[in-house]
């Protein structure tokens, strides 16, 4: 069986986890701090807060940015539902932007037009969530310029893009955004089991995120609002959640982070091999860029839906499990029930109907990859 993605675990990872199990701390101990320091070091951001998932990271980021009832968050129609659910968790509304069919990221022109229209209607978003689809960074400089022009916060959903670069700088450094979130789900670029992180250069946002991820509680005496000199004090100042990451998960993520650049190179080799194989076929392959890309998934787009479907079936018959990224969020029953219509996002819909995610993971062997290539070519 060849899945579309899976983690790569070695003996060092196992040792990292078992040594936590032998230590006095299972949660909120030194492994959490080590992971956060390593994320700061790796991305160049000033602050990192580890949390239990990227979904939790998006939720606390929305809270920290003050999103709430009466506000609107915009994101890509071509993403995982967590990118938009976070707005609804905090009582805000959500709306979607169609994609550029070449990058499969938010279409800058569509964003520009939608912002101009929203301004006329008096319904500008408070936050734009830019999703770096498949690991390829959005054009953050352009999105930042638009966000500045309309006074909107910028949140990068970099669940796919840990290890990628934009204009020669690591995604996560928040050079163009207020906050970046990562996922350490096992199919992503590094695994923690479940896990995520929030990166920012703003200490106020970092403190708020940390508090919202820990019940809204602070133990820092300097931040206390009540006067009480009894020992062991803590104050709950907001309604928060328990979104903390354990030391067990943090130790695995930190050990995986050490190998991230190596993982990226191995993934890039697999991608180059696919690209070479499909160069002359009737398939749209991922774009190439001078920036390093930590390709999280390898997505090809067929000319016709029927061929895509036939290819999926052929792969399945060969015990190869392709996937589709994504079912457009506005087409989900829950979002349809809120009045969204996927026909309003024609590029996202066309991408969904004609694309396929082929197996891509660090330990994919040459013979496995050749089998995928041969099976796809047979379907074309
Ligand atoms: C995986 C993913 C998430 C959610 O990540 P979790 O860590 O599983 O919560 C959010 N957004 C995107 C784009 C994702 O791919």
XYZ file of C-alpha atoms and ligand atoms in Angstrom:
395
model
C 0.000 0.000 0.000
C 1.375 3.404 -0.956
C -0.367 6.310 0.859
C -0.315 9.911 -0.384
C 1.707 10.946 2.663
C 3.188 9.626 5.870
C 5.705 10.458 8.575
C 9.353 9.435 8.650
C 10.460 8.228 12.090
C 13.952 7.026 13.020
C 15.654 5.730 16.182
C 16.594 9.272 17.264
C 12.911 10.195 17.277
C 12.078 7.146 19.368
C 14.885 7.941 21.817
C 13.689 11.554 22.090
C 10.191 10.402 23.062
C 11.243 7.608 25.427
C 13.655 9.903 27.248
C 10.714 12.201 28.048
C 8.827 9.193 29.397
C 11.771 8.506 31.759
C 11.936 12.161 32.865
C 9.952 13.949 35.608
C 8.016 16.027 33.038
C 5.351 14.766 30.645
C 3.955 18.215 29.924
C 4.992 21.872 30.260
C 8.570 20.854 30.949
C 11.898 21.445 29.202
C 10.983 19.735 25.903
C 8.280 22.338 25.228
C 10.760 25.160 25.815
C 13.363 23.444 23.613
C 10.866 23.105 20.754
C 9.814 26.741 21.012
C 13.456 27.896 21.063
C 14.246 25.683 18.069
C 11.290 27.114 16.116
C 12.488 30.658 16.839
C 15.978 29.699 15.749
C 14.771 27.963 12.581
C 12.254 30.543 11.347
C 13.854 33.750 12.593
C 10.598 34.840 14.264
C 10.976 36.434 17.704
C 8.389 34.322 19.505
C 7.023 30.795 19.179
C 4.178 29.297 21.192
C 3.590 25.560 20.837
C -0.024 24.388 20.836
C -1.902 21.116 20.423
C -2.652 21.512 16.675
C -2.695 24.042 13.851
C -6.453 24.208 14.333
C -5.873 25.335 17.931
C -3.179 27.719 16.660
C -5.649 29.342 14.248
C -8.280 29.616 16.993
C -6.017 31.319 19.555
C -4.542 33.546 16.829
C -8.024 34.804 15.965
C -8.670 35.457 19.671
C -5.340 37.251 20.092
C -6.052 39.455 17.059
C -9.379 40.386 18.638
C -11.630 38.730 16.048
C -15.203 38.409 17.273
C -18.887 38.984 16.570
C -19.430 41.478 13.766
C -15.982 40.824 12.249
C -15.125 38.957 9.060
C -12.173 36.691 8.202
C -11.259 35.822 4.616
C -9.321 32.816 3.443
C -8.691 30.641 0.397
C -11.598 28.561 -0.904
C -8.989 25.872 -1.641
C -7.935 24.872 1.874
C -8.670 22.585 4.764
C -11.785 23.557 6.715
C -9.720 24.582 9.768
C -8.548 27.698 7.855
C -12.084 29.119 8.023
C -13.643 27.309 11.014
C -11.417 29.402 13.320
C -13.489 32.508 12.482
C -16.723 30.756 13.400
C -15.261 29.515 16.718
C -15.016 33.140 17.853
C -18.425 34.200 16.540
C -17.094 36.027 13.479
C -18.131 35.551 9.869
C -16.068 34.064 7.085
C -15.754 34.626 3.348
C -13.583 33.049 0.666
C -11.235 34.116 -2.108
C -10.797 32.161 -5.330
C -7.383 30.790 -6.303
C -4.889 31.448 -9.054
C -4.956 28.257 -11.155
C -1.169 28.287 -11.584
C -0.035 28.655 -7.960
C -3.281 27.317 -6.448
C -2.870 30.028 -3.804
C -5.159 33.031 -3.251
C -5.527 34.976 -6.520
C -4.069 38.428 -5.867
C -6.331 40.136 -8.430
C -9.427 38.470 -6.972
C -8.316 39.619 -3.526
C -7.725 43.159 -4.744
C -11.167 43.351 -6.402
C -12.915 41.814 -3.421
C -11.257 44.259 -1.013
C -12.284 47.258 -3.145
C -15.869 45.994 -3.232
C -15.907 45.206 0.493
C -14.741 48.731 1.254
C -17.655 50.176 -0.721
C -20.036 47.907 1.176
C -18.406 48.770 4.517
C -17.623 45.119 5.151
C -13.847 44.804 5.085
C -12.318 41.729 6.730
C -10.375 42.058 9.979
C -8.077 39.146 9.128
C -6.911 37.542 5.889
C -5.653 33.968 6.298
C -3.125 33.273 3.522
C -2.741 29.523 2.936
C 0.567 28.367 1.390
C -0.901 25.555 -0.679
C 1.263 22.425 -1.041
C 4.167 24.296 0.584
C 4.471 27.079 -1.994
C 4.357 30.460 -0.250
C 1.733 32.987 -1.291
C 3.073 36.234 -2.738
C 3.256 37.767 0.726
C 4.721 41.129 -0.330
C 1.703 41.790 -2.549
C -0.792 40.546 0.020
C 0.902 42.684 2.702
C 0.610 45.775 0.509
C -3.124 45.133 0.115
C -3.530 44.367 3.830
C -1.827 47.677 4.654
C -3.956 49.604 2.184
C -7.125 48.275 3.817
C -5.845 47.965 7.388
C -6.300 44.192 7.675
C -4.360 41.703 9.832
C -2.452 39.015 7.970
C -2.291 35.458 9.295
C -0.267 32.818 7.419
C -1.700 29.305 7.563
C 1.646 27.642 6.867
C 0.463 24.156 7.824
C 1.935 22.967 4.496
C 4.975 25.210 4.412
C 7.271 24.550 7.380
C 10.730 24.498 5.785
C 9.765 26.588 2.749
C 11.248 29.961 1.915
C 9.809 33.152 0.430
C 12.203 35.686 -1.112
C 15.074 33.731 0.416
C 13.683 33.870 3.974
C 12.067 31.097 5.972
C 8.287 30.969 6.089
C 7.369 31.575 9.736
C 9.623 34.598 10.193
C 6.487 36.768 9.840
C 8.295 39.300 7.630
C 4.980 40.186 5.983
C 2.423 38.892 8.464
C 1.219 39.378 12.027
C 1.177 35.673 12.815
C 2.173 32.390 11.145
C 0.825 28.986 12.200
C 2.326 25.539 11.572
C 0.954 21.996 11.887
C 2.901 18.965 13.096
C 0.260 16.445 12.026
C 2.052 13.322 10.707
C 1.237 13.979 7.020
C 2.773 17.471 7.245
C 6.470 18.279 6.897
C 7.369 17.236 10.447
C 5.389 15.084 12.881
C 4.555 15.501 16.561
C 1.582 13.098 16.500
C -0.755 16.042 16.878
C 0.763 19.480 17.326
C 1.130 23.004 16.060
C 2.730 26.354 16.738
C 2.101 30.083 16.540
C 4.978 32.338 15.406
C 5.008 36.122 15.709
C 7.318 39.102 16.150
C 4.830 40.912 18.411
C 5.307 40.217 22.105
C 1.750 41.308 22.957
C 0.317 38.830 20.468
C 2.662 36.096 21.738
C 1.552 36.692 25.338
C -2.123 36.700 24.387
C -1.752 33.504 22.347
C -0.010 31.794 25.255
C -2.723 32.870 27.664
C -5.615 31.820 25.397
C -3.942 28.412 24.928
C -3.792 27.959 28.717
C -7.338 28.629 29.974
C -6.887 32.406 29.840
C -4.636 32.041 32.880
C -1.430 33.886 33.709
C 1.054 32.945 36.431
C 3.209 35.996 35.827
C 2.876 38.195 38.947
C 3.725 41.329 36.952
C 0.527 40.824 34.928
C -1.820 40.305 37.886
C -4.724 42.731 38.068
C -5.753 41.860 41.645
C -3.717 42.711 44.715
C -3.175 39.564 46.784
C 0.167 38.468 48.202
C -0.792 34.857 48.989
C 1.539 32.256 47.439
C 0.803 30.031 44.412
C -1.358 32.687 42.759
C -2.595 32.552 39.233
C -5.225 34.683 37.558
C -7.747 33.775 34.907
C -8.175 36.963 32.925
C -9.920 35.684 29.770
C -11.871 32.674 28.593
C -9.166 30.419 27.190
C -8.720 26.756 26.367
C -6.348 23.924 27.161
C -4.424 23.861 23.891
C -0.988 23.143 25.389
C 1.411 20.749 23.686
C 2.872 17.981 25.870
C 6.589 17.326 26.343
C 6.105 13.945 24.652
C 4.854 15.608 21.468
C 7.306 18.501 21.715
C 10.310 16.170 21.985
C 9.263 14.363 18.802
C 8.636 17.624 16.928
C 11.981 19.087 18.030
C 13.849 15.966 16.926
C 12.050 16.032 13.571
C 12.873 19.720 13.155
C 16.581 18.837 13.207
C 15.968 16.812 10.014
C 13.582 19.242 8.334
C 16.039 20.659 5.788
C 17.131 17.145 4.882
C 13.463 16.129 4.547
C 12.912 19.127 2.273
C 15.774 18.065 -0.011
C 14.469 14.488 -0.225
C 10.966 15.728 -1.009
C 12.410 18.103 -3.622
C 14.206 15.169 -5.269
C 10.962 13.206 -5.474
C 9.178 16.256 -6.891
C 11.912 16.806 -9.507
C 11.595 13.172 -10.542
C 7.801 13.460 -10.947
C 8.201 16.742 -12.831
C 10.699 15.205 -15.270
C 8.479 12.178 -15.822
C 5.352 14.253 -16.518
C 6.965 17.079 -18.478
C 5.533 16.061 -21.856
C 2.212 14.723 -20.591
C -1.186 16.412 -20.647
C -0.801 17.326 -16.980
C -0.278 20.576 -15.115
C 2.628 20.082 -12.718
C 3.625 22.351 -9.811
C 5.405 25.569 -10.763
C 9.117 25.933 -10.185
C 10.530 28.886 -8.269
C 13.971 30.070 -7.231
C 12.856 29.842 -3.589
C 13.314 26.612 -1.671
C 9.971 24.859 -1.302
C 9.278 22.155 1.275
C 6.687 20.443 -0.925
C 4.120 18.962 1.433
C 1.970 17.418 -1.307
C 2.479 16.783 -5.027
C -0.614 17.890 -6.946
C -1.154 17.404 -10.672
C -4.088 18.776 -12.666
C -5.593 16.865 -15.592
C -7.272 18.403 -18.629
C -10.471 16.493 -17.961
C -12.197 15.294 -14.855
C -12.924 11.869 -16.397
C -9.202 11.207 -16.840
C -8.508 12.301 -13.259
C -11.188 9.942 -11.966
C -9.915 7.070 -14.119
C -6.383 7.726 -12.892
C -7.542 7.640 -9.268
C -9.209 4.248 -9.861
C -6.171 2.826 -11.651
C -3.911 3.908 -8.802
C -6.278 2.382 -6.270
C -6.287 -0.914 -8.168
C -2.474 -0.833 -7.865
C -2.805 -0.249 -4.079
C -1.748 3.390 -4.422
C -3.885 5.849 -2.493
C -3.978 9.243 -4.160
C -5.957 12.036 -2.541
C -7.630 15.309 -3.478
C -6.687 18.674 -2.010
C -9.111 20.178 -1.493
C -12.828 19.708 -1.587
C -13.579 23.461 -1.742
C -14.584 24.699 1.728
C -17.664 26.573 0.390
C -18.972 23.303 -1.086
C -19.055 21.505 2.286
C -22.629 20.913 3.515
C -21.953 22.994 6.613
C -20.825 25.978 4.531
C -23.563 25.470 1.923
C -25.957 25.728 4.847
C -24.473 29.169 5.519
C -25.359 30.243 1.979
C -22.040 29.684 0.210
C -22.046 28.501 -3.397
C -18.933 26.889 -4.815
C -19.818 28.233 -8.290
C -18.662 31.622 -6.971
C -15.101 30.196 -6.888
C -14.673 28.819 -10.416
C -10.891 28.306 -10.302
C -11.116 26.459 -6.989
C -13.931 24.296 -8.364
C -12.056 23.481 -11.591
C -8.948 22.633 -9.558
C -10.965 20.336 -7.301
C -12.593 18.543 -10.223
C -9.402 17.912 -12.180
C -6.585 17.565 -9.633
C -5.017 14.630 -7.882
C -2.500 14.435 -5.034
C 0.092 11.751 -5.781
C 2.154 10.010 -3.083
C 4.929 12.221 -1.722
C 6.778 11.489 1.490
C 10.361 11.316 2.657
C 10.675 7.516 2.558
C 9.004 7.053 -0.842
C 11.306 4.631 -2.709
C 12.361 4.954 -6.324
C 10.486 1.796 -7.296
C 7.319 2.947 -5.525
C 7.556 6.269 -7.313
C 8.137 4.578 -10.653
C 4.992 2.508 -10.099
C 3.015 5.700 -9.449
C 4.466 7.340 -12.582
C 3.742 4.306 -14.793
C 0.199 4.001 -13.472
C -0.547 7.690 -14.058
C 0.900 7.533 -17.574
C -1.220 4.475 -18.348
C -4.336 6.450 -17.406
C -3.469 9.411 -19.637
C -3.567 20.252 8.294
C -4.059 21.622 8.106
C -4.645 22.349 9.150
C -4.936 21.741 10.492
O -3.824 21.214 11.098
P -3.972 20.342 12.434
O -2.629 20.403 13.056
O -4.357 18.965 11.995
O -5.031 20.971 13.262
C -5.009 23.662 8.915
N -4.825 24.233 7.717
C -4.278 23.567 6.683
C -4.070 24.273 5.389
C -3.902 22.229 6.838
O -3.397 21.560 5.802
